[in-house]
Short mmCIF file of C-alpha atoms in Angstrom, two decimals:
data_model
loop_
_atom_site.label_atom_id
_atom_site.label_comp_id
_atom_site.label_asym_id
_atom_site.label_seq_id
_atom_site.Cartn_x
_atom_site.Cartn_y
_atom_site.Cartn_z
CA MET A 938 2.97 -23.56 -15.24
CA ARG A 939 3.03 -20.85 -17.90
CA THR A 940 0.17 -19.04 -16.20
CA VAL A 941 1.90 -19.36 -12.83
CA ALA A 942 5.15 -17.97 -14.25
CA LEU A 943 3.35 -15.03 -15.89
CA THR A 944 1.39 -14.23 -12.72
CA ALA A 945 4.63 -14.33 -10.73
CA LEU A 946 5.86 -11.34 -12.74
CA ALA A 947 3.48 -9.12 -10.74
CA PRO A 948 5.00 -9.64 -7.26
CA LEU A 949 8.49 -9.63 -8.79
CA ALA A 950 7.71 -6.18 -10.23
CA TRP A 951 6.24 -5.00 -6.93
CA GLY A 952 9.58 -5.77 -5.33
CA SER A 953 11.05 -2.79 -7.19
CA THR A 954 8.70 -0.32 -5.51
CA TYR A 955 11.01 0.38 -2.57
CA ALA A 956 14.02 1.18 -4.77
CA VAL A 957 11.98 3.42 -7.10
CA THR A 958 10.31 5.20 -4.19
CA THR A 959 13.53 5.95 -2.33
CA GLU A 960 15.60 6.88 -5.39
CA LEU A 961 13.18 8.68 -7.71
CA LEU A 962 10.22 10.05 -5.72
CA PRO A 963 9.76 12.96 -3.27
CA ALA A 964 10.14 11.98 0.38
CA ASP A 965 7.29 11.63 2.88
CA ARG A 966 4.47 11.48 0.32
CA PRO A 967 3.27 7.86 0.57
CA LEU A 968 -0.44 8.57 0.02
CA LEU A 969 0.30 10.82 -2.95
CA THR A 970 2.42 8.03 -4.41
CA ALA A 971 -0.35 5.49 -3.81
CA THR A 972 -2.91 7.76 -5.48
CA LEU A 973 -0.72 8.50 -8.50
CA ARG A 974 -0.05 4.79 -8.91
CA ALA A 975 -3.68 3.76 -8.88
CA LEU A 976 -5.88 6.52 -10.30
CA PRO A 977 -4.07 7.48 -13.55
CA ALA A 978 -3.43 3.82 -14.35
CA GLY A 979 -7.10 2.99 -13.78
CA LEU A 980 -8.34 5.86 -15.96
CA VAL A 981 -5.97 4.91 -18.77
CA LEU A 982 -7.17 1.30 -18.69
CA LEU A 983 -10.78 2.51 -18.82
CA ALA A 984 -9.87 4.55 -21.90
CA VAL A 985 -8.16 1.58 -23.55
CA THR A 986 -10.92 -0.96 -22.87
CA ARG A 987 -13.80 1.55 -23.33
CA ARG A 988 -15.91 -0.31 -20.78
CA LEU A 989 -17.65 0.76 -17.60
CA PRO A 990 -19.33 -1.51 -15.03
CA SER A 991 -23.08 -2.05 -15.14
CA GLY A 992 -25.65 -3.39 -12.74
CA SER A 993 -24.19 -5.05 -9.66
CA TRP A 994 -20.70 -4.59 -11.03
CA TRP A 995 -20.72 -0.95 -9.92
CA TRP A 996 -20.75 -1.95 -6.25
CA ARG A 997 -18.65 -5.06 -6.81
CA SER A 998 -15.94 -3.02 -8.49
CA ALA A 999 -16.09 -0.54 -5.63
CA VAL A 1000 -15.71 -3.33 -3.07
CA LEU A 1001 -12.84 -5.00 -4.93
CA GLY A 1002 -11.08 -1.70 -5.60
CA THR A 1003 -11.42 -0.75 -1.95
CA LEU A 1004 -10.01 -4.05 -0.68
CA ASN A 1005 -7.29 -4.67 -3.29
CA ILE A 1006 -6.15 -1.08 -3.80
CA GLY A 1007 -7.56 1.68 -1.57
CA VAL A 1008 -7.64 0.14 1.90
CA PHE A 1009 -4.69 -2.14 1.16
CA PHE A 1010 -2.38 0.72 0.14
CA ALA A 1011 -3.45 3.01 3.00
CA LEU A 1012 -3.05 0.38 5.74
CA LEU A 1013 0.31 -0.71 4.39
CA PHE A 1014 1.54 2.88 4.62
CA VAL A 1015 0.36 3.15 8.21
CA ALA A 1016 2.25 -0.05 9.00
CA ALA A 1017 5.33 1.10 7.08
CA TYR A 1018 5.56 4.42 8.94
CA ARG A 1019 4.94 2.94 12.40
CA LEU A 1020 7.03 -0.21 11.97
CA PRO A 1021 10.36 -1.13 10.42
CA GLY A 1022 9.86 -2.24 6.82
CA GLY A 1023 10.95 -5.76 7.75
CA VAL A 1024 8.20 -6.14 10.35
CA ALA A 1025 5.60 -4.79 7.89
CA ALA A 1026 6.78 -7.30 5.27
CA VAL A 1027 6.51 -10.22 7.70
CA LEU A 1028 2.95 -9.20 8.60
CA GLY A 1029 2.11 -9.01 4.89
CA ALA A 1030 3.52 -12.51 4.39
CA ILE A 1031 0.58 -14.02 6.27
CA GLN A 1032 -1.68 -13.11 3.35
CA PRO A 1033 -1.43 -16.60 1.71
CA LEU A 1034 -2.66 -18.22 4.93
CA LEU A 1035 -5.56 -15.78 5.20
CA ALA A 1036 -6.48 -16.27 1.54
CA ALA A 1037 -6.31 -20.06 1.91
CA GLY A 1038 -8.64 -19.90 4.90
CA LEU A 1039 -11.17 -17.66 3.12
CA ALA A 1040 -11.05 -19.83 -0.02
CA VAL A 1041 -12.47 -22.81 1.87
CA PRO A 1042 -15.97 -21.40 2.57
CA LEU A 1043 -16.14 -19.01 -0.40
CA LEU A 1044 -14.59 -21.09 -3.18
CA GLY A 1045 -14.61 -24.68 -1.96
CA GLU A 1046 -10.83 -24.91 -2.23
CA ARG A 1047 -9.00 -27.32 0.07
CA PHE A 1048 -6.81 -26.09 2.92
CA GLY A 1049 -4.73 -29.03 4.07
CA ARG A 1050 -1.62 -29.51 6.15
CA ARG A 1051 0.64 -28.91 3.15
CA ALA A 1052 -0.82 -25.43 2.61
CA LEU A 1053 -0.45 -24.66 6.32
CA LEU A 1054 3.16 -25.83 6.24
CA ALA A 1055 3.90 -23.80 3.10
CA GLY A 1056 2.39 -20.64 4.61
CA THR A 1057 4.26 -21.03 7.90
CA VAL A 1058 7.59 -21.67 6.17
CA GLY A 1059 6.95 -18.69 3.89
CA VAL A 1060 6.43 -16.31 6.82
CA PHE A 1061 9.60 -17.65 8.48
CA GLY A 1062 11.59 -17.29 5.26
CA VAL A 1063 10.46 -13.69 4.71
CA ALA A 1064 11.36 -12.93 8.34
CA LEU A 1065 14.91 -14.18 7.74
CA VAL A 1066 15.22 -12.01 4.63
CA VAL A 1067 13.95 -8.70 6.04
CA LEU A 1068 13.75 -8.81 9.85
CA ARG A 1069 16.45 -7.25 12.00
CA ALA A 1070 17.28 -7.73 15.69
CA THR A 1071 16.61 -4.04 16.33
CA ALA A 1072 13.04 -4.22 15.02
CA ARG A 1073 10.49 -2.53 17.27
CA LEU A 1074 6.78 -3.23 17.55
CA ASP A 1075 3.91 -0.74 17.63
CA ALA A 1076 0.36 -1.90 18.34
CA ILE A 1077 -1.33 0.35 15.78
CA GLY A 1078 1.27 -0.54 13.15
CA VAL A 1079 0.86 -4.26 13.77
CA LEU A 1080 -2.94 -4.03 13.55
CA ALA A 1081 -2.65 -2.01 10.32
CA GLY A 1082 -0.26 -4.55 8.81
CA LEU A 1083 -2.54 -7.46 9.68
CA ALA A 1084 -5.63 -5.63 8.44
CA GLY A 1085 -3.88 -4.74 5.17
CA ALA A 1086 -2.96 -8.39 4.58
CA GLY A 1087 -6.55 -9.36 5.37
CA ALA A 1088 -7.95 -6.78 2.94
CA MET A 1089 -5.77 -8.05 0.08
CA ALA A 1090 -6.58 -11.69 0.91
CA ALA A 1091 -10.32 -10.96 0.94
CA GLY A 1092 -10.04 -9.00 -2.30
CA THR A 1093 -8.17 -11.86 -3.99
CA VAL A 1094 -10.77 -14.45 -2.97
CA LEU A 1095 -13.77 -12.23 -3.88
CA THR A 1096 -12.19 -11.45 -7.26
CA LYS A 1097 -12.07 -15.19 -7.88
CA ARG A 1098 -15.58 -15.82 -6.58
CA TRP A 1099 -17.35 -13.06 -8.54
CA GLY A 1100 -15.49 -13.67 -11.79
CA ARG A 1101 -16.30 -11.01 -14.38
CA PRO A 1102 -19.15 -10.24 -16.80
CA GLU A 1103 -19.32 -12.00 -20.16
CA GLY A 1104 -17.14 -10.32 -22.76
CA VAL A 1105 -15.16 -8.36 -20.16
CA GLY A 1106 -11.48 -9.26 -19.91
CA PRO A 1107 -9.11 -8.87 -16.95
CA LEU A 1108 -7.76 -5.59 -18.35
CA ALA A 1109 -11.15 -3.89 -17.94
CA LEU A 1110 -11.62 -5.46 -14.49
CA THR A 1111 -8.21 -4.12 -13.49
CA GLY A 1112 -9.17 -0.63 -14.68
CA TRP A 1113 -12.39 -0.69 -12.64
CA GLN A 1114 -10.56 -1.66 -9.45
CA LEU A 1115 -7.66 0.76 -9.86
CA THR A 1116 -10.05 3.64 -10.55
CA ALA A 1117 -12.24 2.80 -7.54
CA GLY A 1118 -9.22 2.46 -5.25
CA GLY A 1119 -7.62 5.64 -6.60
CA LEU A 1120 -10.80 7.66 -6.09
CA LEU A 1121 -10.90 6.42 -2.49
CA LEU A 1122 -7.25 7.43 -1.92
CA LEU A 1123 -7.49 10.87 -3.57
CA PRO A 1124 -9.37 12.75 -0.80
CA VAL A 1125 -7.43 10.91 1.92
CA ALA A 1126 -4.11 12.00 0.40
CA ALA A 1127 -5.33 15.59 0.04
CA LEU A 1128 -6.52 15.78 3.66
CA VAL A 1129 -3.48 14.07 5.21
CA GLU A 1130 -0.63 15.36 3.04
CA GLY A 1131 -2.01 18.56 1.54
CA ALA A 1132 -1.18 19.90 -1.91
CA PRO A 1133 1.44 17.94 -3.87
CA PRO A 1134 4.94 19.42 -4.16
CA ALA A 1135 6.51 20.58 -7.42
CA LEU A 1136 7.65 17.46 -9.29
CA SER A 1137 10.98 17.15 -11.08
CA GLY A 1138 11.63 15.17 -14.25
CA THR A 1139 13.06 12.36 -12.11
CA ASN A 1140 9.89 12.31 -9.99
CA LEU A 1141 7.71 12.12 -13.10
CA LEU A 1142 9.82 9.25 -14.44
CA GLY A 1143 9.38 7.36 -11.19
CA TYR A 1144 5.63 7.94 -11.06
CA GLY A 1145 5.33 6.94 -14.71
CA TYR A 1146 7.10 3.63 -14.04
CA LEU A 1147 4.94 2.92 -10.99
CA ALA A 1148 1.70 3.75 -12.81
CA VAL A 1149 2.44 1.81 -16.01
CA ALA A 1150 4.73 -1.16 -15.31
CA ASN A 1151 4.27 -1.57 -11.56
CA THR A 1152 0.52 -1.03 -11.43
CA ALA A 1153 -1.43 -1.14 -14.72
CA LEU A 1154 0.52 -4.04 -16.23
CA ALA A 1155 1.36 -5.81 -12.95
CA TYR A 1156 -2.21 -5.78 -11.64
CA TRP A 1157 -3.55 -6.84 -15.03
CA VAL A 1158 -1.26 -9.88 -14.86
CA TRP A 1159 -2.26 -10.46 -11.22
CA PHE A 1160 -6.04 -10.36 -11.82
CA ARG A 1161 -5.61 -12.46 -14.97
CA GLY A 1162 -3.87 -15.07 -12.83
CA ILE A 1163 -6.67 -15.01 -10.27
CA GLY A 1164 -9.09 -15.85 -13.08
CA ARG A 1165 -7.09 -18.92 -14.17
CA LEU A 1166 -5.52 -20.29 -10.98
CA PRO A 1167 -6.77 -21.23 -7.51
CA ALA A 1168 -6.91 -18.17 -5.28
CA THR A 1169 -4.56 -19.81 -2.78
CA SER A 1170 -2.00 -20.49 -5.51
CA VAL A 1171 -1.99 -16.81 -6.55
CA ALA A 1172 -1.72 -15.62 -2.94
CA PHE A 1173 1.42 -17.72 -2.36
CA LEU A 1174 3.11 -15.98 -5.28
CA GLY A 1175 3.04 -12.78 -3.21
CA LEU A 1176 5.95 -14.20 -1.18
CA LEU A 1177 8.18 -13.41 -4.17
CA SER A 1178 7.84 -9.65 -3.57
CA PRO A 1179 10.15 -9.34 -0.52
CA VAL A 1180 12.65 -11.69 -2.19
CA SER A 1181 12.64 -9.48 -5.29
CA ALA A 1182 13.04 -6.35 -3.14
CA ALA A 1183 16.07 -7.81 -1.37
CA VAL A 1184 17.74 -8.82 -4.65
CA ILE A 1185 17.10 -5.40 -6.22
CA GLY A 1186 18.42 -3.68 -3.10
CA TRP A 1187 21.61 -5.73 -3.34
CA ALA A 1188 22.05 -5.27 -7.10
CA ALA A 1189 20.98 -1.63 -7.51
CA LEU A 1190 21.37 0.03 -4.11
CA GLY A 1191 24.50 -1.68 -2.79
CA GLN A 1192 22.75 -3.35 0.14
CA SER A 1193 24.32 -6.47 1.61
CA LEU A 1194 23.01 -10.03 1.52
CA ASN A 1195 24.24 -12.43 4.20
CA ALA A 1196 23.91 -16.17 4.62
CA VAL A 1197 20.80 -15.89 6.81
CA GLN A 1198 19.03 -13.78 4.17
CA LEU A 1199 19.98 -16.25 1.43
CA LEU A 1200 18.54 -19.06 3.55
CA GLY A 1201 15.36 -17.03 4.00
CA MET A 1202 15.12 -16.52 0.23
CA ALA A 1203 15.45 -20.26 -0.34
CA LEU A 1204 12.71 -20.96 2.22
CA ALA A 1205 10.40 -18.33 0.70
CA LEU A 1206 10.92 -19.70 -2.80
CA GLY A 1207 10.38 -23.26 -1.56
CA SER A 1208 7.21 -22.17 0.20
CA THR A 1209 5.96 -20.54 -3.01
CA LEU A 1210 6.51 -23.76 -4.97
CA LEU A 1211 4.91 -25.88 -2.24
CA GLY A 1212 1.97 -23.48 -2.20
CA GLN A 1213 1.37 -24.15 -5.90
CA ARG A 1214 1.28 -27.90 -5.28
CA SER A 1215 -0.93 -27.65 -2.19
CA ALA A 1216 -3.50 -25.18 -3.54
CA GLY A 1217 -6.93 -26.65 -4.26
CA ARG A 1218 -8.03 -26.51 -7.88
CA PRO A 1219 -10.73 -23.97 -8.79
CA ALA A 1220 -14.08 -25.70 -8.67
CA THR A 1221 -15.87 -23.83 -11.43
CA THR A 1222 -14.95 -21.40 -14.16
CA VAL A 1223 -17.72 -18.85 -14.65
CA VAL A 1224 -18.58 -16.00 -16.94
CA ALA A 1225 -21.88 -14.19 -16.57
CA THR A 1226 -24.26 -14.48 -19.50
CA SER A 1227 -26.65 -11.95 -20.92
CA GLY A 1228 -29.57 -13.91 -19.50
CA SER A 1229 -28.58 -13.13 -15.90
CA THR A 1230 -31.08 -11.46 -13.59
CA SER A 1231 -30.85 -10.10 -10.08
CA THR A 1232 -32.90 -13.01 -8.69
CA GLY A 1233 -31.59 -15.94 -10.70
CA PRO A 1234 -28.28 -15.45 -12.54
CA THR A 1235 -27.50 -17.78 -15.42
CA ALA A 1236 -23.90 -18.82 -16.04
CA THR A 1237 -21.87 -20.88 -18.44
CA THR A 1238 -19.77 -23.31 -16.41
CA SER A 1239 -16.92 -25.68 -16.95
CA THR A 1240 -16.59 -28.17 -14.11
CA ALA A 1241 -13.17 -29.05 -12.67
CA SER A 1242 -12.15 -31.54 -10.03
CA ALA A 1243 -13.63 -30.12 -6.82
CA PRO A 1244 -17.12 -28.90 -5.81
CA ALA A 1245 -17.63 -25.17 -5.47
CA ALA A 1246 -19.97 -22.68 -3.91
CA PRO A 1247 -22.29 -20.90 -6.35
CA ILE A 1248 -20.71 -17.91 -8.03
CA ALA A 1249 -22.72 -14.82 -8.81
CA ALA A 1250 -22.92 -13.56 -12.38
CA THR A 1251 -24.05 -10.34 -14.00
CA PRO A 1252 -24.67 -8.90 -17.47
CA ALA A 1253 -22.02 -7.51 -19.74
CA ALA A 1254 -21.25 -3.82 -19.33
CA PRO A 1255 -21.98 -1.04 -21.85
CA THR A 1256 -19.10 0.69 -23.54
CA ALA A 1257 -17.86 4.18 -22.82
CA THR A 1258 -14.90 6.36 -23.70
CA VAL A 1259 -12.69 7.83 -20.96
CA VAL A 1260 -9.96 10.40 -21.55
CA PRO A 1261 -6.54 9.05 -20.42
CA ALA A 1262 -5.10 10.76 -17.34
CA ALA A 1263 -1.45 9.95 -18.08
CA PRO A 1264 0.61 8.96 -21.14
CA VAL A 1265 1.08 5.23 -21.74
CA PRO A 1266 3.15 3.55 -24.47
CA ALA A 1267 0.65 3.10 -27.29
CA LEU A 1268 2.20 -0.05 -28.76
CA ALA A 1269 2.23 -1.85 -25.42
CA LEU A 1270 -1.40 -1.05 -24.67
CA ALA A 1271 -2.47 -1.88 -28.22
CA ALA A 1272 -0.86 -5.30 -27.89
CA ILE A 1273 -2.61 -5.92 -24.58
CA ARG A 1274 -5.94 -4.81 -25.96
CA LYS A 1275 -5.52 -7.11 -28.96
CA GLY A 1276 -4.85 -10.02 -26.60
CA GLU A 1277 -7.93 -9.14 -24.54
CA ALA A 1278 -10.09 -9.18 -27.66
CA ARG A 1279 -8.94 -12.72 -28.44
CA SER A 1280 -9.61 -14.01 -24.92
CA ALA A 1281 -12.70 -12.08 -23.85
CA ASP A 1282 -15.19 -14.66 -25.19
CA LEU A 1283 -13.55 -17.61 -23.45
CA PRO A 1284 -15.16 -18.86 -20.20
CA GLN A 1285 -13.16 -17.26 -17.36
CA SER A 1286 -13.57 -16.45 -13.67
CA GLY A 1287 -12.55 -14.27 -11.62
CA GLY A 1288 0.05 -7.54 -3.98
CA PRO A 1289 2.56 -3.23 -1.50
CA VAL A 1290 2.43 1.62 -3.38
CA GLU A 1291 2.95 -0.79 -0.72
CA PRO A 1292 5.10 -0.13 2.32
CA VAL A 1293 7.75 2.56 1.98
CA GLY A 1294 10.08 0.51 4.11
CA ARG A 1295 12.60 -2.17 3.39
CA VAL A 1296 10.20 -4.22 1.34
CA ALA A 1297 7.28 -3.09 -0.81
CA ARG A 1298 5.16 -4.52 -3.57
#
C-alpha cells in the first residue's frame, strides 16, 4: 500500500496543472507549455543520473517518450481546445480500461468483471465531477481524446513490459522519456505557435513548478510505480487527477462543488480502490543483465503468482554528462539520486501539460 500511496501522488499533482496554467502562464500557448514541461525536466534528469540509453534502449526510449509524453500531450491539447475540459477529462478516464485490456496479452495480467466494473464506475464518476449539460461534442476532438488515452495506456503497459536495463533506476528512465517526448514537441510547438512570448517572473515561476514538481518528480514517481505494481493498478490511479483538479479549483480558485460532483468524487475514489483490488499481479520482475544479446536476452527473474509473457532485456547503458537546461533544487535532486543509488541494483521492471480545460494532469 505504501507504493500505491506514493504513486498516487503523481496524478494528485497533475490535478494542479489547470490552476497553474490559468493563473500563472501566458494564454493560448499549450504546446509551448507542454514542451517547457517535458524537455528541460528531461535534460536535468539526464544531468543528474549521468546516463544515456544504449543498444535497443535508444528506440525503446523514443517509443515510450513518444507515447507517454509527446503524442499524449499533443493529442490532449487538441481535445482540450476542441472540446469542453469536462468532455476531454471523461475521454481520458477510459485509460484504465484500455490499459487493463492491453495488459492481458502483453503482461499476462487478468482482466475480470471487477476490473470492468471499476473502470466503468470510474468513467461515470469523473463524468459527474466535470461534465456539464452544455457540453458540446466535436468529432476531431473526441478522436484526439480517445487516441491520447490510448497512447498513455500503451505507454504504461510497454513501460512495464520492457522494464529497464540493469543498474538503471526509474529516475534515468524518466529522463530518457521526458527528453524524447520534449524533442518531439519542440518543432511542433515552433511550427504551430511560433516564437515564444516574453515571459514574466510569474510565468517563469509557473513553468518552474510544472517542470520540477509536476513533471520531473511526478513522472519519476509514476514510472517507479509502474515498475513495482501491476500496470492496471497504476492506470486506475489516474482517476485521482480530475478529483484533485476539482478540489484545487474549489479551494484555490473559488469554484463551486455541488452534491452531484461530490457523489462523482466518491465514485471515482471507490473505483480507484476497487481497481487496486481487481488488478492482476505482475507476473515477473525483470532487470536486464550484462549477458543480454540481441538474439537471446538473459534476465534475472523473480516469479510471482501469475504467468507472464517473456519480457525483453538489454544491457546497461554507458554514462554521460548532460548540462542542465533549467535550475532544480539541488538538495531535492541529491536526495533522489541517493535513493536511486540504493535501489538500482535491486531486481525491478518496468498521466494531462495535459488538457488546458477544466481538468488536466
